[in-house]
Tab-separated table of N, CA, C and O in Angstrom:
chain	number	residue	atom	x	y	z
A	4	MET	N	-16.622	20.688	-6.369
A	4	MET	CA	-17.483	20.014	-5.415
A	4	MET	C	-17.056	20.343	-4.002
A	4	MET	O	-15.879	20.483	-3.725
A	5	ASP	N	-18.022	20.396	-3.114
A	5	ASP	CA	-17.751	20.713	-1.714
A	5	ASP	C	-17.374	19.445	-0.955
A	5	ASP	O	-18.152	18.490	-0.887
A	6	ILE	N	-16.186	19.439	-0.407
A	6	ILE	CA	-15.732	18.277	0.371
A	6	ILE	C	-15.541	18.647	1.837
A	6	ILE	O	-14.924	17.898	2.584
A	7	SER	N	-16.085	19.784	2.255
A	7	SER	CA	-15.866	20.262	3.621
A	7	SER	C	-16.380	19.286	4.686
A	7	SER	O	-15.907	19.307	5.809
A	8	GLY	N	-17.335	18.434	4.348
A	8	GLY	CA	-17.861	17.480	5.320
A	8	GLY	C	-17.053	16.205	5.446
A	8	GLY	O	-17.362	15.358	6.273
A	9	LEU	N	-16.000	16.065	4.643
A	9	LEU	CA	-15.187	14.841	4.687
A	9	LEU	C	-14.172	14.953	5.825
A	9	LEU	O	-13.276	15.788	5.789
A	10	ARG	N	-14.330	14.093	6.827
A	10	ARG	CA	-13.442	14.147	7.987
A	10	ARG	C	-12.522	12.945	8.111
A	10	ARG	O	-11.558	12.971	8.856
A	11	ASN	N	-12.854	11.855	7.400
A	11	ASN	CA	-12.046	10.637	7.537
A	11	ASN	C	-12.201	9.782	6.284
A	11	ASN	O	-12.943	10.137	5.370
A	12	HIS	N	-11.501	8.677	6.257
A	12	HIS	CA	-11.529	7.807	5.074
A	12	HIS	C	-12.924	7.258	4.800
A	12	HIS	O	-13.322	7.121	3.641
A	13	ALA	N	-13.667	6.937	5.858
A	13	ALA	CA	-15.027	6.431	5.655
A	13	ALA	C	-15.883	7.482	4.948
A	13	ALA	O	-16.697	7.142	4.081
A	14	ASP	N	-15.683	8.745	5.287
A	14	ASP	CA	-16.421	9.832	4.621
A	14	ASP	C	-16.044	9.933	3.144
A	14	ASP	O	-16.900	10.176	2.294
A	15	VAL	N	-14.768	9.756	2.837
A	15	VAL	CA	-14.310	9.806	1.441
A	15	VAL	C	-14.962	8.674	0.650
A	15	VAL	O	-15.467	8.885	-0.462
A	16	ILE	N	-14.974	7.486	1.232
A	16	ILE	CA	-15.590	6.352	0.552
A	16	ILE	C	-17.087	6.603	0.364
A	16	ILE	O	-17.634	6.364	-0.711
A	17	ALA	N	-17.746	7.107	1.395
A	17	ALA	CA	-19.181	7.401	1.297
A	17	ALA	C	-19.443	8.468	0.233
A	17	ALA	O	-20.464	8.419	-0.454
A	18	PHE	N	-18.528	9.417	0.096
A	18	PHE	CA	-18.654	10.479	-0.896
A	18	PHE	C	-18.786	9.885	-2.302
A	18	PHE	O	-19.615	10.312	-3.098
A	19	PHE	N	-17.969	8.884	-2.588
A	19	PHE	CA	-18.019	8.209	-3.891
A	19	PHE	C	-19.121	7.151	-3.942
A	19	PHE	O	-19.738	6.934	-4.970
A	20	GLY	N	-19.297	6.465	-2.821
A	20	GLY	CA	-20.152	5.278	-2.768
A	20	GLY	C	-19.276	4.052	-2.955
A	20	GLY	O	-18.326	4.080	-3.754
A	21	ASN	N	-19.570	3.003	-2.207
A	21	ASN	CA	-18.751	1.787	-2.268
A	21	ASN	C	-18.626	1.255	-3.692
A	21	ASN	O	-17.528	0.961	-4.166
A	22	LYS	N	-19.757	1.129	-4.360
A	22	LYS	CA	-19.762	0.522	-5.694
A	22	LYS	C	-18.973	1.367	-6.690
A	22	LYS	O	-18.154	0.846	-7.449
A	23	ARG	N	-19.208	2.678	-6.680
A	23	ARG	CA	-18.522	3.556	-7.642
A	23	ARG	C	-17.017	3.580	-7.393
A	23	ARG	O	-16.221	3.486	-8.331
A	24	LEU	N	-16.606	3.701	-6.146
A	24	LEU	CA	-15.171	3.717	-5.857
A	24	LEU	C	-14.545	2.375	-6.220
A	24	LEU	O	-13.439	2.337	-6.771
A	25	ALA	N	-15.243	1.294	-5.958
A	25	ALA	CA	-14.740	-0.034	-6.327
A	25	ALA	C	-14.524	-0.122	-7.837
A	25	ALA	O	-13.505	-0.645	-8.293
A	26	GLU	N	-15.468	0.405	-8.606
A	26	GLU	CA	-15.320	0.414	-10.067
A	26	GLU	C	-14.124	1.248	-10.493
A	26	GLU	O	-13.346	0.839	-11.366
A	27	LEU	N	-13.965	2.413	-9.875
A	27	LEU	CA	-12.851	3.295	-10.231
A	27	LEU	C	-11.495	2.676	-9.911
A	27	LEU	O	-10.510	2.910	-10.603
A	28	LEU	N	-11.455	1.876	-8.841
A	28	LEU	CA	-10.194	1.262	-8.402
A	28	LEU	C	-10.025	-0.165	-8.898
A	28	LEU	O	-9.000	-0.794	-8.658
A	29	ASP	N	-11.056	-0.684	-9.551
A	29	ASP	CA	-11.044	-2.047	-10.061
A	29	ASP	C	-10.802	-3.063	-8.944
A	29	ASP	O	-9.928	-3.928	-9.022
A	30	VAL	N	-11.583	-2.918	-7.878
A	30	VAL	CA	-11.562	-3.869	-6.767
A	30	VAL	C	-13.014	-4.236	-6.453
A	30	VAL	O	-13.940	-3.514	-6.824
A	31	PRO	N	-13.238	-5.336	-5.766
A	31	PRO	CA	-14.613	-5.701	-5.401
A	31	PRO	C	-15.250	-4.672	-4.458
A	31	PRO	O	-14.567	-4.106	-3.590
A	32	ALA	N	-16.541	-4.447	-4.625
A	32	ALA	CA	-17.253	-3.499	-3.761
A	32	ALA	C	-17.186	-3.920	-2.299
A	32	ALA	O	-17.120	-3.068	-1.408
A	33	ARG	N	-17.164	-5.215	-2.028
A	33	ARG	CA	-17.089	-5.673	-0.636
A	33	ARG	C	-15.747	-5.276	-0.004
A	33	ARG	O	-15.662	-5.066	1.205
A	34	THR	N	-14.708	-5.199	-0.828
A	34	THR	CA	-13.404	-4.759	-0.318
A	34	THR	C	-13.494	-3.305	0.123
A	34	THR	O	-13.043	-2.944	1.215
A	35	VAL	N	-14.086	-2.473	-0.723
A	35	VAL	CA	-14.250	-1.051	-0.381
A	35	VAL	C	-15.158	-0.929	0.847
A	35	VAL	O	-14.912	-0.100	1.726
A	36	GLY	N	-16.178	-1.767	0.933
A	36	GLY	CA	-17.051	-1.762	2.103
A	36	GLY	C	-16.298	-2.082	3.382
A	36	GLY	O	-16.549	-1.479	4.431
A	37	ALA	N	-15.358	-3.004	3.298
A	37	ALA	CA	-14.537	-3.343	4.470
A	37	ALA	C	-13.654	-2.168	4.862
A	37	ALA	O	-13.480	-1.884	6.048
A	38	TRP	N	-13.097	-1.468	3.877
A	38	TRP	CA	-12.291	-0.268	4.171
A	38	TRP	C	-13.144	0.765	4.892
A	38	TRP	O	-12.697	1.409	5.840
A	39	ARG	N	-14.366	0.922	4.407
A	39	ARG	CA	-15.268	1.920	5.004
A	39	ARG	C	-15.582	1.558	6.449
A	39	ARG	O	-15.561	2.426	7.324
A	40	LEU	N	-15.868	0.289	6.704
A	40	LEU	CA	-16.146	-0.145	8.077
A	40	LEU	C	-14.949	0.068	8.997
A	40	LEU	O	-15.105	0.426	10.161
A	41	ARG	N	-13.749	-0.161	8.467
A	41	ARG	CA	-12.521	0.030	9.253
A	41	ARG	C	-12.091	1.491	9.290
A	41	ARG	O	-11.163	1.844	10.022
A	42	ASN	N	-12.749	2.328	8.453
A	42	ASN	CA	-12.388	3.739	8.344
A	42	ASN	C	-10.920	3.888	7.953
A	42	ASN	O	-10.185	4.706	8.500
A	43	SER	N	-10.503	3.067	6.987
A	43	SER	CA	-9.099	3.076	6.591
A	43	SER	C	-8.936	2.578	5.160
A	43	SER	O	-9.268	1.434	4.856
A	44	ILE	N	-8.423	3.447	4.308
A	44	ILE	CA	-8.059	3.051	2.951
A	44	ILE	C	-6.605	2.585	3.023
A	44	ILE	O	-5.746	3.321	3.525
A	45	PRO	N	-6.291	1.387	2.547
A	45	PRO	CA	-4.913	0.896	2.634
A	45	PRO	C	-3.927	1.831	1.921
A	45	PRO	O	-4.224	2.377	0.855
A	46	GLY	N	-2.767	1.984	2.521
A	46	GLY	CA	-1.733	2.854	1.971
A	46	GLY	C	-1.462	2.654	0.486
A	46	GLY	O	-1.400	3.632	-0.260
A	47	PRO	N	-1.311	1.407	0.026
A	47	PRO	CA	-1.030	1.202	-1.391
A	47	PRO	C	-2.164	1.671	-2.324
A	47	PRO	O	-1.946	1.800	-3.522
A	48	ARG	N	-3.346	1.918	-1.781
A	48	ARG	CA	-4.479	2.354	-2.607
A	48	ARG	C	-4.719	3.864	-2.558
A	48	ARG	O	-5.572	4.374	-3.275
A	49	LEU	N	-4.001	4.573	-1.711
A	49	LEU	CA	-4.258	6.009	-1.547
A	49	LEU	C	-4.050	6.800	-2.838
A	49	LEU	O	-4.880	7.649	-3.183
A	50	LEU	N	-2.974	6.533	-3.541
A	50	LEU	CA	-2.718	7.264	-4.784
A	50	LEU	C	-3.807	6.980	-5.813
A	50	LEU	O	-4.249	7.894	-6.525
A	51	ALA	N	-4.282	5.752	-5.870
A	51	ALA	CA	-5.368	5.415	-6.797
A	51	ALA	C	-6.641	6.178	-6.438
A	51	ALA	O	-7.377	6.616	-7.331
A	52	VAL	N	-6.898	6.368	-5.146
A	52	VAL	CA	-8.071	7.139	-4.719
A	52	VAL	C	-7.912	8.595	-5.139
A	52	VAL	O	-8.856	9.218	-5.644
A	53	VAL	N	-6.715	9.139	-4.977
A	53	VAL	CA	-6.460	10.527	-5.388
A	53	VAL	C	-6.669	10.678	-6.896
A	53	VAL	O	-7.317	11.636	-7.346
A	54	ARG	N	-6.152	9.748	-7.655
A	54	ARG	CA	-6.328	9.807	-9.123
A	54	ARG	C	-7.797	9.675	-9.508
A	54	ARG	O	-8.281	10.367	-10.402
A	55	ALA	N	-8.517	8.786	-8.832
A	55	ALA	CA	-9.951	8.626	-9.103
A	55	ALA	C	-10.689	9.923	-8.783
A	55	ALA	O	-11.580	10.337	-9.534
A	56	ALA	N	-10.296	10.575	-7.697
A	56	ALA	CA	-10.927	11.848	-7.330
A	56	ALA	C	-10.642	12.912	-8.386
A	56	ALA	O	-11.544	13.664	-8.777
A	57	GLU	N	-9.404	12.984	-8.840
A	57	GLU	CA	-9.054	13.948	-9.893
A	57	GLU	C	-9.883	13.701	-11.145
A	57	GLU	O	-10.432	14.638	-11.732
A	58	ASN	N	-10.007	12.435	-11.542
A	58	ASN	CA	-10.782	12.077	-12.733
A	58	ASN	C	-12.266	12.370	-12.557
A	58	ASN	O	-12.977	12.594	-13.532
A	59	ALA	N	-12.729	12.360	-11.314
A	59	ALA	CA	-14.137	12.638	-11.022
A	59	ALA	C	-14.379	14.129	-10.804
A	59	ALA	O	-15.485	14.533	-10.464
A	60	GLY	N	-13.328	14.946	-10.977
A	60	GLY	CA	-13.480	16.393	-10.807
A	60	GLY	C	-13.418	16.863	-9.375
A	60	GLY	O	-13.972	17.908	-9.032
A	61	VAL	N	-12.726	16.103	-8.529
A	61	VAL	CA	-12.592	16.472	-7.116
A	61	VAL	C	-11.102	16.521	-6.753
A	61	VAL	O	-10.605	15.681	-6.004
A	62	PRO	N	-10.379	17.510	-7.290
A	62	PRO	CA	-8.937	17.572	-7.044
A	62	PRO	C	-8.565	17.942	-5.610
A	62	PRO	O	-7.396	17.857	-5.236
A	63	GLN	N	-9.548	18.298	-4.798
A	63	GLN	CA	-9.263	18.659	-3.406
A	63	GLN	C	-8.896	17.442	-2.557
A	63	GLN	O	-8.345	17.583	-1.471
A	64	ILE	N	-9.230	16.252	-3.043
A	64	ILE	CA	-8.845	15.028	-2.311
A	64	ILE	C	-7.422	14.691	-2.743
A	64	ILE	O	-7.182	14.220	-3.850
A	65	THR	N	-6.489	14.953	-1.846
A	65	THR	CA	-5.066	14.789	-2.134
A	65	THR	C	-4.454	13.747	-1.201
A	65	THR	O	-5.071	13.344	-0.202
A	66	LEU	N	-3.222	13.354	-1.524
A	66	LEU	CA	-2.505	12.440	-0.620
A	66	LEU	C	-2.341	13.071	0.747
A	66	LEU	O	-2.480	12.402	1.770
A	67	GLY	N	-2.042	14.371	0.761
A	67	GLY	CA	-1.882	15.075	2.036
A	67	GLY	C	-3.149	15.024	2.872
A	67	GLY	O	-3.099	14.769	4.081
A	68	LEU	N	-4.293	15.261	2.231
A	68	LEU	CA	-5.561	15.223	2.948
A	68	LEU	C	-5.838	13.822	3.492
A	68	LEU	O	-6.203	13.662	4.663
A	69	LEU	N	-5.636	12.803	2.663
A	69	LEU	CA	-5.867	11.432	3.112
A	69	LEU	C	-4.914	11.046	4.242
A	69	LEU	O	-5.308	10.345	5.182
A	70	ALA	N	-3.669	11.513	4.171
A	70	ALA	CA	-2.698	11.228	5.235
A	70	ALA	C	-3.112	11.911	6.540
A	70	ALA	O	-3.028	11.307	7.618
A	71	GLU	N	-3.574	13.158	6.457
A	71	GLU	CA	-4.040	13.868	7.653
A	71	GLU	C	-5.226	13.143	8.281
A	71	GLU	O	-5.306	13.007	9.503
A	72	MET	N	-6.133	12.687	7.441
A	72	MET	CA	-7.292	11.946	7.945
A	72	MET	C	-6.850	10.684	8.668
A	72	MET	O	-7.355	10.366	9.756
A	73	ALA	N	-5.920	9.955	8.073
A	73	ALA	CA	-5.422	8.714	8.682
A	73	ALA	C	-4.743	9.004	10.012
A	73	ALA	O	-4.927	8.268	10.989
A	74	GLU	N	-3.984	10.082	10.060
A	74	GLU	CA	-3.286	10.450	11.289
A	74	GLU	C	-4.276	10.792	12.404
A	74	GLU	O	-4.126	10.345	13.541
A	75	ARG	N	-5.312	11.572	12.071
A	75	ARG	CA	-6.324	11.922	13.070
A	75	ARG	C	-7.072	10.680	13.554
A	75	ARG	O	-7.345	10.542	14.741
A	76	THR	N	-7.389	9.795	12.629
A	76	THR	CA	-8.097	8.565	12.996
A	76	THR	C	-7.242	7.707	13.918
A	76	THR	O	-7.724	7.193	14.921
A	77	ALA	N	-5.956	7.576	13.588
A	77	ALA	CA	-5.051	6.777	14.418
A	77	ALA	C	-4.887	7.402	15.797
A	77	ALA	O	-4.898	6.696	16.810
A	78	ALA	N	-4.766	8.715	15.858
A	78	ALA	CA	-4.616	9.399	17.146
A	78	ALA	C	-5.864	9.210	17.997
A	78	ALA	O	-5.769	8.974	19.202
A	79	GLY	N	-7.021	9.273	17.376
A	79	GLY	CA	-8.271	9.068	18.105
A	79	GLY	C	-8.389	7.646	18.624
A	79	GLY	O	-8.853	7.416	19.731
A	80	ALA	N	-7.947	6.683	17.825
A	80	ALA	CA	-8.000	5.277	18.244
A	80	ALA	C	-7.040	5.025	19.400
A	80	ALA	O	-7.367	4.301	20.341
A	81	GLU	N	-5.865	5.636	19.343
A	81	GLU	CA	-4.893	5.460	20.427
A	81	GLU	C	-5.433	6.072	21.717
A	81	GLU	O	-5.297	5.497	22.788
A	82	GLN	N	-6.045	7.228	21.595
A	82	GLN	CA	-6.594	7.893	22.775
A	82	GLN	C	-7.731	7.074	23.369
A	82	GLN	O	-7.835	6.930	24.577
A	83	ALA	N	-8.573	6.512	22.519
A	83	ALA	CA	-9.694	5.704	23.000
A	83	ALA	C	-9.213	4.422	23.663
A	83	ALA	O	-9.858	3.922	24.589
A	84	ALA	N	-8.078	3.888	23.206
A	84	ALA	CA	-7.564	2.631	23.750
A	84	ALA	C	-6.757	2.834	25.027
A	84	ALA	O	-6.525	1.886	25.775
A	85	ALA	N	-6.339	4.060	25.289
A	85	ALA	CA	-5.515	4.324	26.473
A	85	ALA	C	-6.361	4.175	27.736
A	85	ALA	O	-7.504	4.617	27.777
A	86	PRO	N	-5.804	3.535	28.761
A	86	PRO	CA	-6.565	3.404	30.008
A	86	PRO	C	-6.734	4.769	30.682
A	86	PRO	O	-5.879	5.638	30.571
A	87	SER	N	-7.848	4.933	31.352
A	87	SER	CA	-8.094	6.176	32.084
A	87	SER	C	-7.192	6.209	33.291
A	87	SER	O	-7.033	5.201	33.982
A	88	PRO	N	-6.614	7.365	33.582
A	88	PRO	CA	-5.770	7.441	34.779
A	88	PRO	C	-6.633	7.261	36.027
A	88	PRO	O	-7.733	7.782	36.112
A	89	GLN	N	-6.118	6.486	36.955
A	89	GLN	CA	-6.827	6.248	38.205
A	89	GLN	C	-6.342	7.249	39.239
A	89	GLN	O	-5.147	7.533	39.328
A	90	PRO	N	-7.247	7.808	40.028
A	90	PRO	CA	-6.812	8.750	41.063
A	90	PRO	C	-5.944	8.045	42.098
A	90	PRO	O	-6.172	6.873	42.411
A	91	SER	N	-4.968	8.754	42.592
A	91	SER	CA	-4.103	8.203	43.627
A	91	SER	C	-4.875	8.164	44.940
A	91	SER	O	-5.653	9.060	45.229
A	92	PRO	N	-4.638	7.137	45.750
A	92	PRO	CA	-5.312	7.114	47.050
A	92	PRO	C	-4.816	8.259	47.917
A	92	PRO	O	-3.665	8.688	47.799
A	93	ALA	N	-5.693	8.759	48.760
A	93	ALA	CA	-5.291	9.840	49.675
A	93	ALA	C	-4.251	9.293	50.646
A	93	ALA	O	-4.182	8.082	50.896
A	94	ARG	N	-3.464	10.187	51.209
A	94	ARG	CA	-2.420	9.759	52.126
A	94	ARG	C	-3.033	8.951	53.262
A	94	ARG	O	-4.021	9.356	53.844
A	95	GLY	N	-2.455	7.847	53.504
A	95	GLY	CA	-2.950	6.980	54.566
A	95	GLY	C	-4.019	6.024	54.079
A	95	GLY	O	-4.451	5.166	54.818
A	96	GLU	N	-4.481	6.208	52.859
A	96	GLU	CA	-5.484	5.311	52.296
A	96	GLU	C	-4.814	4.461	51.240
A	96	GLU	O	-4.605	4.911	50.137
A	97	GLY	N	-4.471	3.271	51.594
A	97	GLY	CA	-3.858	2.362	50.646
A	97	GLY	C	-4.890	1.636	49.830
A	97	GLY	O	-6.102	1.793	50.036
A	98	LEU	N	-4.423	0.854	48.907
A	98	LEU	CA	-5.323	0.051	48.096
A	98	LEU	C	-5.872	-1.121	48.891
A	98	LEU	O	-6.921	-1.651	48.606
A	99	CYS	N	-5.160	-1.529	49.908
A	99	CYS	CA	-5.565	-2.663	50.721
A	99	CYS	C	-6.027	-2.136	52.092
A	99	CYS	O	-5.223	-1.609	52.854
A	100	PRO	N	-7.326	-2.253	52.407
A	100	PRO	CA	-7.816	-1.709	53.674
A	100	PRO	C	-7.125	-2.273	54.893
A	100	PRO	O	-6.930	-1.572	55.884
A	101	GLU	N	-6.693	-3.532	54.839
A	101	GLU	CA	-6.035	-4.135	55.999
A	101	GLU	C	-4.703	-3.478	56.313
A	101	GLU	O	-4.259	-3.435	57.429
A	102	ALA	N	-4.065	-2.900	55.292
A	102	ALA	CA	-2.746	-2.285	55.500
A	102	ALA	C	-2.852	-1.017	56.323
A	102	ALA	O	-1.895	-0.588	56.921
A	103	ALA	N	-4.008	-0.380	56.349
A	103	ALA	CA	-4.174	0.882	57.079
A	103	ALA	C	-4.338	0.639	58.560
A	103	ALA	O	-4.260	1.558	59.351
A	104	GLU	N	-4.570	-0.590	58.985
A	104	GLU	CA	-4.794	-0.868	60.419
A	104	GLU	C	-3.526	-0.950	61.192
A	104	GLU	O	-2.490	-1.200	60.845
């Protein structure tokens, strides 16, 4: 099966479908739905997802792949949460206009 379009955990879950993955992992579908919304499969469940993928004929979904996806997602979240650098005021231009007088 082609998994080239899978870029993150939410994509992996969508690949299986919430209900099917929930059945394979023996967890409620709403739990898998919450993982999909958070774009994060909990660490203790990663090996079960890999085994489910192997059993479904998709051996390309590995722990390494899931870990890389998690790392990219975390890096993107950190970057999005970082404040934008503010330009420094030009020389003689302080933050307080009264100070320049």
